[in-house]
PDB file of C-alpha atoms and ligand atoms in Angstrom:
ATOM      1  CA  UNK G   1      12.347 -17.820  -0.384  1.00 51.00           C
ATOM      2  CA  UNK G   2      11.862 -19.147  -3.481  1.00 55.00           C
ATOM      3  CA  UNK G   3      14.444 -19.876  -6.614  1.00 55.00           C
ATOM      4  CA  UNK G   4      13.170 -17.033  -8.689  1.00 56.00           C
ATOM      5  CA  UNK G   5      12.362 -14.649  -5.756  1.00 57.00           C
ATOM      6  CA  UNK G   6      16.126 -15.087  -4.714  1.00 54.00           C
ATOM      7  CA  UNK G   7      17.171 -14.414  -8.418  1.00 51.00           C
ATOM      8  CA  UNK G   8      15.390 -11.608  -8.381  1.00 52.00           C
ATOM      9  CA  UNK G   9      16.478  -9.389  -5.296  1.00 52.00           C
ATOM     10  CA  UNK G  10      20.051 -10.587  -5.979  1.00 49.00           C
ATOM     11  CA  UNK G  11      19.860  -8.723  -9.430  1.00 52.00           C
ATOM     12  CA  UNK G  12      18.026  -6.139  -7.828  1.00 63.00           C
ATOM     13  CA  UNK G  13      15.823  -6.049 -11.389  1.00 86.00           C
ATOM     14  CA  UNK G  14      12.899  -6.309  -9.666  1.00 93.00           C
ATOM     15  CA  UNK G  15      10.336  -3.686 -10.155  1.00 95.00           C
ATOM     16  CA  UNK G  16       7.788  -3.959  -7.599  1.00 96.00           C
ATOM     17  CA  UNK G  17       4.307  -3.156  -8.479  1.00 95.00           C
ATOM     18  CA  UNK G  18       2.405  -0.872  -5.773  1.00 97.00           C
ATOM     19  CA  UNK G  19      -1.249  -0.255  -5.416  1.00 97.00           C
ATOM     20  CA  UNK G  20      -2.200   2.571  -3.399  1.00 98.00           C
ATOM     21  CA  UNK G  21      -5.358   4.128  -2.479  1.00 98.00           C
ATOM     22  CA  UNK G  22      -4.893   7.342  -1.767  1.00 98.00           C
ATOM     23  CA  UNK G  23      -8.060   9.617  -0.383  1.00 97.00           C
ATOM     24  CA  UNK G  24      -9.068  12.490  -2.349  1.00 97.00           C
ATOM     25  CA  UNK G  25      -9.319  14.977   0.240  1.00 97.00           C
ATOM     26  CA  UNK G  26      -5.179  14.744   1.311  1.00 97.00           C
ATOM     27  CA  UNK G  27      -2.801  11.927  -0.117  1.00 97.00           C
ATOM     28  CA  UNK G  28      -3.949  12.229  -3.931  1.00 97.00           C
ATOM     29  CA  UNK G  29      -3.711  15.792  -3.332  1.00 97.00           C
ATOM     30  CA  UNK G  30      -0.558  15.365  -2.036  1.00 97.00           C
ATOM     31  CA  UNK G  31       0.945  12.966  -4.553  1.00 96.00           C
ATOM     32  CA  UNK G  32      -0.814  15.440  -7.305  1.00 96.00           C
ATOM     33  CA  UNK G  33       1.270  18.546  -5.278  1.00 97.00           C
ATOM     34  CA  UNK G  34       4.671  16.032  -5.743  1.00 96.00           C
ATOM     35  CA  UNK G  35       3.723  16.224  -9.187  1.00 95.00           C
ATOM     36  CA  UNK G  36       3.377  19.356  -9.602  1.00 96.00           C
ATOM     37  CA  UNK G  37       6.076  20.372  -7.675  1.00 96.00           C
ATOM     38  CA  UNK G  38       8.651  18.223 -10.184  1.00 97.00           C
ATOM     39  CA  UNK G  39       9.497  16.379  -6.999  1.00 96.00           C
ATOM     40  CA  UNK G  40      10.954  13.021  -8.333  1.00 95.00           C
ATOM     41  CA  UNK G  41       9.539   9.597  -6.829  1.00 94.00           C
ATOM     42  CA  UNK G  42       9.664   5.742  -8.114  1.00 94.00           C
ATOM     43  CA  UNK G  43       7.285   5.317 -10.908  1.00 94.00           C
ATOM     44  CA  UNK G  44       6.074   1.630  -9.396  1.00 95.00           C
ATOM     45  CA  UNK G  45       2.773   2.855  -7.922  1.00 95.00           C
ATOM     46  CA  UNK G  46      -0.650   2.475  -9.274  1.00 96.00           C
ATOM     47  CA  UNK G  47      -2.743   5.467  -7.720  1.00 96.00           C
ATOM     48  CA  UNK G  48      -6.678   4.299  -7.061  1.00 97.00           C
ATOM     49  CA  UNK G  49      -8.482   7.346  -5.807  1.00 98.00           C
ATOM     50  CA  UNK G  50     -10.829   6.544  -3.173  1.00 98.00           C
ATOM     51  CA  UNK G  51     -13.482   9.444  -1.102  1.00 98.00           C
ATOM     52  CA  UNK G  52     -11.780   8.552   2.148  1.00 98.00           C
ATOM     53  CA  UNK G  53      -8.978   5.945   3.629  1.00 97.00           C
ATOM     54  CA  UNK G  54     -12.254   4.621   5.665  1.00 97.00           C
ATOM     55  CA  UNK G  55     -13.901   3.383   2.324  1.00 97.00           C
ATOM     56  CA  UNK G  56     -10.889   0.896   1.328  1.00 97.00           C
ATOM     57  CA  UNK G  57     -12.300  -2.541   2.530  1.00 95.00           C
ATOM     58  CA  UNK G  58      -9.665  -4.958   3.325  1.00 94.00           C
ATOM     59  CA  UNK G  59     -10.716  -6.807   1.126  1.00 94.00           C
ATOM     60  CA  UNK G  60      -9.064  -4.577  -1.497  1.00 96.00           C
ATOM     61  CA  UNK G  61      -5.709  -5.201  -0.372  1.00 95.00           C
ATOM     62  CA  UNK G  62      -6.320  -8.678  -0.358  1.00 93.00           C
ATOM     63  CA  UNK G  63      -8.103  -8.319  -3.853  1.00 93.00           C
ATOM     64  CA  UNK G  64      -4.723  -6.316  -4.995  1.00 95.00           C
ATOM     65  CA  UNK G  65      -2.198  -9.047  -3.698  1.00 94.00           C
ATOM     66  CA  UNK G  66      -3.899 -11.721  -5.260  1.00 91.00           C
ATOM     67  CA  UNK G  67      -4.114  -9.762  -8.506  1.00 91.00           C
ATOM     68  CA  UNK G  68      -0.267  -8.775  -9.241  1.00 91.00           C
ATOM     69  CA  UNK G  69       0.554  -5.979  -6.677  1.00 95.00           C
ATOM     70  CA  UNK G  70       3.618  -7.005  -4.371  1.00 96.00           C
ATOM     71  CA  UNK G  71       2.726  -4.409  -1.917  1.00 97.00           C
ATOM     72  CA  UNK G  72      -0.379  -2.136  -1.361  1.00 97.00           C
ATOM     73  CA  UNK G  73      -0.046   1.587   0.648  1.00 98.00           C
ATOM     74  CA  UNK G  74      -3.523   2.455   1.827  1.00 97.00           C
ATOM     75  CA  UNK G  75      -2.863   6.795   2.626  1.00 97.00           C
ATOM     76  CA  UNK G  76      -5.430   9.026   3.915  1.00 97.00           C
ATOM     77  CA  UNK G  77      -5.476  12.289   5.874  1.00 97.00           C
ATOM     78  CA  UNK G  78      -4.083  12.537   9.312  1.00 97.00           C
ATOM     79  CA  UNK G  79      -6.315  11.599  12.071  1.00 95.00           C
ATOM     80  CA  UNK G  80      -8.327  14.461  12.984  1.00 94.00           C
ATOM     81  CA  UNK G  81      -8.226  16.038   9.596  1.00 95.00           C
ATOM     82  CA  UNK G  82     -10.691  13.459   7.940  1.00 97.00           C
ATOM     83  CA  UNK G  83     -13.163  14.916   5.745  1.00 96.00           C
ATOM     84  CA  UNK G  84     -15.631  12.425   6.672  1.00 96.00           C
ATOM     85  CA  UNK G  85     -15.074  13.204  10.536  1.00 94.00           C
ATOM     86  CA  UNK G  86     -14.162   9.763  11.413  1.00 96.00           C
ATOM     87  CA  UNK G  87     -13.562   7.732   8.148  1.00 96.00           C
ATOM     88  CA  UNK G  88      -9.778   7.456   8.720  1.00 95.00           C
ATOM     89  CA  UNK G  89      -9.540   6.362  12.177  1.00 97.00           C
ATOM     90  CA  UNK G  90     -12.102   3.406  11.137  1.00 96.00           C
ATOM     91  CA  UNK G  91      -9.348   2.951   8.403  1.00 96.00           C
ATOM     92  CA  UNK G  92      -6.475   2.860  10.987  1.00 95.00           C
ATOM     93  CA  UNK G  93      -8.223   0.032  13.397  1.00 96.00           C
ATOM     94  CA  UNK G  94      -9.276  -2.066  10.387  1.00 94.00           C
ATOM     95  CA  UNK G  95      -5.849  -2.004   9.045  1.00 93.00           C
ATOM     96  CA  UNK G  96      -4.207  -2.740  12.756  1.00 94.00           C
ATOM     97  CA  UNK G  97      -6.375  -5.871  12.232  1.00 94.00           C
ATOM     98  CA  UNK G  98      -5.331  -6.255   8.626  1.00 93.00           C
ATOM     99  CA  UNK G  99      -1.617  -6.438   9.387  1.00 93.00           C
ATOM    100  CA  UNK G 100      -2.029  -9.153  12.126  1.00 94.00           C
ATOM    101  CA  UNK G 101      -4.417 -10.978   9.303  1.00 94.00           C
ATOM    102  CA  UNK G 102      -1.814 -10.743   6.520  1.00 94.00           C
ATOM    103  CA  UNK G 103       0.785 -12.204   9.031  1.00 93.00           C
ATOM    104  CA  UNK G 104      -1.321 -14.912   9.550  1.00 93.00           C
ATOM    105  CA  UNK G 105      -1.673 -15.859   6.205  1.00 92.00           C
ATOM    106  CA  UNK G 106       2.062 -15.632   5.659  1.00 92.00           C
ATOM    107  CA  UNK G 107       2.526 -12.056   3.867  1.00 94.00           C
ATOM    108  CA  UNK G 108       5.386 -10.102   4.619  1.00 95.00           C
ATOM    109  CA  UNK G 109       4.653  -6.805   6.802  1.00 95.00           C
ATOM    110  CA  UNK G 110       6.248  -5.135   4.296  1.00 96.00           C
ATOM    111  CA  UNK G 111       3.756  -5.963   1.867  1.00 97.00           C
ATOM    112  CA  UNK G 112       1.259  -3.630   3.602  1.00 97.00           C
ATOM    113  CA  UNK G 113       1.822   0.042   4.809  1.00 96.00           C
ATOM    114  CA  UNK G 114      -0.985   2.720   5.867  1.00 96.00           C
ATOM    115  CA  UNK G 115       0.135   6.392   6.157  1.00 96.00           C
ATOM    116  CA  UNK G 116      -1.161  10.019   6.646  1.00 97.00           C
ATOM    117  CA  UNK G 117      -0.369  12.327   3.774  1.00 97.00           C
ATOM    118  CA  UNK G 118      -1.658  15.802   3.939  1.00 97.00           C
ATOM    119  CA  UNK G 119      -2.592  18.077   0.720  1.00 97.00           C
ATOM    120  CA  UNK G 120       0.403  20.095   1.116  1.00 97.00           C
ATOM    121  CA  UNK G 121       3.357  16.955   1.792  1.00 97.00           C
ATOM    122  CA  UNK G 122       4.562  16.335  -1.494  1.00 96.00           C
ATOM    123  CA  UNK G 123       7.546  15.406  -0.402  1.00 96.00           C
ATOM    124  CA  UNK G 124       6.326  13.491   2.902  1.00 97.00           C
ATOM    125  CA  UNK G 125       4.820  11.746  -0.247  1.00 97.00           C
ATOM    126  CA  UNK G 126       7.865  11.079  -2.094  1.00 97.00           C
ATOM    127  CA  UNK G 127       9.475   9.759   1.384  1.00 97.00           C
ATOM    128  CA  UNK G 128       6.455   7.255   1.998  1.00 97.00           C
ATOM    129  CA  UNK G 129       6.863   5.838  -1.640  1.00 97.00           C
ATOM    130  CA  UNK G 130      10.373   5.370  -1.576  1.00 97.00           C
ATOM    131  CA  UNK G 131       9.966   3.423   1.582  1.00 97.00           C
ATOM    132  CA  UNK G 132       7.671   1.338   0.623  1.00 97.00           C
ATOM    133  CA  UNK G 133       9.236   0.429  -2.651  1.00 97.00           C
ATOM    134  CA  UNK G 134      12.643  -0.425  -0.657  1.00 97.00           C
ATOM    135  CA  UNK G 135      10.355  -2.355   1.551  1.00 96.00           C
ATOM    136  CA  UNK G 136       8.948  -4.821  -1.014  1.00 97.00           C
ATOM    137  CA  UNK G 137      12.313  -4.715  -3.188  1.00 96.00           C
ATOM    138  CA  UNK G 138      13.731  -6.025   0.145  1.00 96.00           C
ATOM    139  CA  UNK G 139      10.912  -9.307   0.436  1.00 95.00           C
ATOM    140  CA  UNK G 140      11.005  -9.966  -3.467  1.00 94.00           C
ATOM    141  CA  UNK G 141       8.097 -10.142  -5.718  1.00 94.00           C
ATOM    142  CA  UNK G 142       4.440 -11.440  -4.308  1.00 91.00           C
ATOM    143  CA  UNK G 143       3.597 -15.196  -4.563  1.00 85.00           C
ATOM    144  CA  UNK G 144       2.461 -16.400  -1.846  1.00 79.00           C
ATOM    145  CA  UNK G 145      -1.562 -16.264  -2.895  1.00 77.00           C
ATOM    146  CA  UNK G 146      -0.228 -17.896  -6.330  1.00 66.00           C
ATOM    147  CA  UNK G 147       1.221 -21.175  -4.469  1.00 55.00           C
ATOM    148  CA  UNK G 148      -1.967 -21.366  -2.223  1.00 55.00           C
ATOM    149  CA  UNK G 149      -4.184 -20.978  -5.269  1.00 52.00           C
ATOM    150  CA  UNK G 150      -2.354 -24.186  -7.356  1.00 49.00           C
ATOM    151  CA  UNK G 151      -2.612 -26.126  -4.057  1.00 48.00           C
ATOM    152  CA  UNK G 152      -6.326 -25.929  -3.650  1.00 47.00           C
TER     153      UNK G 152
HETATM  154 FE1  FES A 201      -9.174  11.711   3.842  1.00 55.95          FE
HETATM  155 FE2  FES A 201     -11.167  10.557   5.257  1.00 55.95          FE
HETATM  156  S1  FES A 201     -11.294  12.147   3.831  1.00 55.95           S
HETATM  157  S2  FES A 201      -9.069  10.037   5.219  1.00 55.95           S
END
């Protein structure tokens, strides 16, 4: 752990930033129903609306780490509800492989979470975030790609 990572999760200032990519069909719906609903959730997560969990390439979490996020949630609907048939269980064997890949390269598990959020869980929603923000509060802020990056 690093000097300012340390400094950081011992003052507990640190506000991670989360990307998610929510599909349209179910999770946005769902985080838009949260919304709606007045249900309260932590304000550190960056909402990219995607067609279908199955269209985020890993690449786009990788893309997202490197850029500033400290942790990325990838949420789609539940399997069997996809609206593409099939699009989120693609999603959930790519990411299985993801994980293991972002181990390898020395990122935190934390750092990555995929979950099913249906149009009418607003507050499965507000559970997932909070989770995932506690998660990446817990491994400090992301810069592990930044240290590679001045090596090369
Ligand atoms: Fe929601 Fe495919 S349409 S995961």
């Amino acid at each position: 752990m690093t000097e300012d990572k340390a400094k950081a999760t011992v003052t507990t200032d640190f506000e991670p930033n989360i990307v998610a990519f929510l599909c349209n069909w179910c999770s946005y719906a769902g985080a838009d129903l949260a919304g709606t609903s007045r249900i309260q959730y932590p304000a550190n997560v960056k909402v990219i609306r995607v067609m279908c969990s199955g269209r985020v390439n890993p690449l786009f979490v990788m893309n997202a780490l490197q850029q500033g996020a400290d942790g990325v949630l990838v949420s789609g609907c539940h399997p069997g509800d996809c609206h593409y048939m099939h699009g989120n269980y693609y999603a959930r064997r790519r990411f299985t492989l993801m994980r293991d890949f972002l181990e390898y390269l020395g990122v935190e598990p934390e750092r990555f979470r995929a979950s099913w959020v249906s149009a009418s869980e607003g507050s499965k929603w507000k559970e997932v975030i909070e989770e995932v923000v506690e998660g990446v509060k817990s491994v400090g802020p992301m810069d592990q790609f930044k240290r590679r990056q001045l090596n090369w």
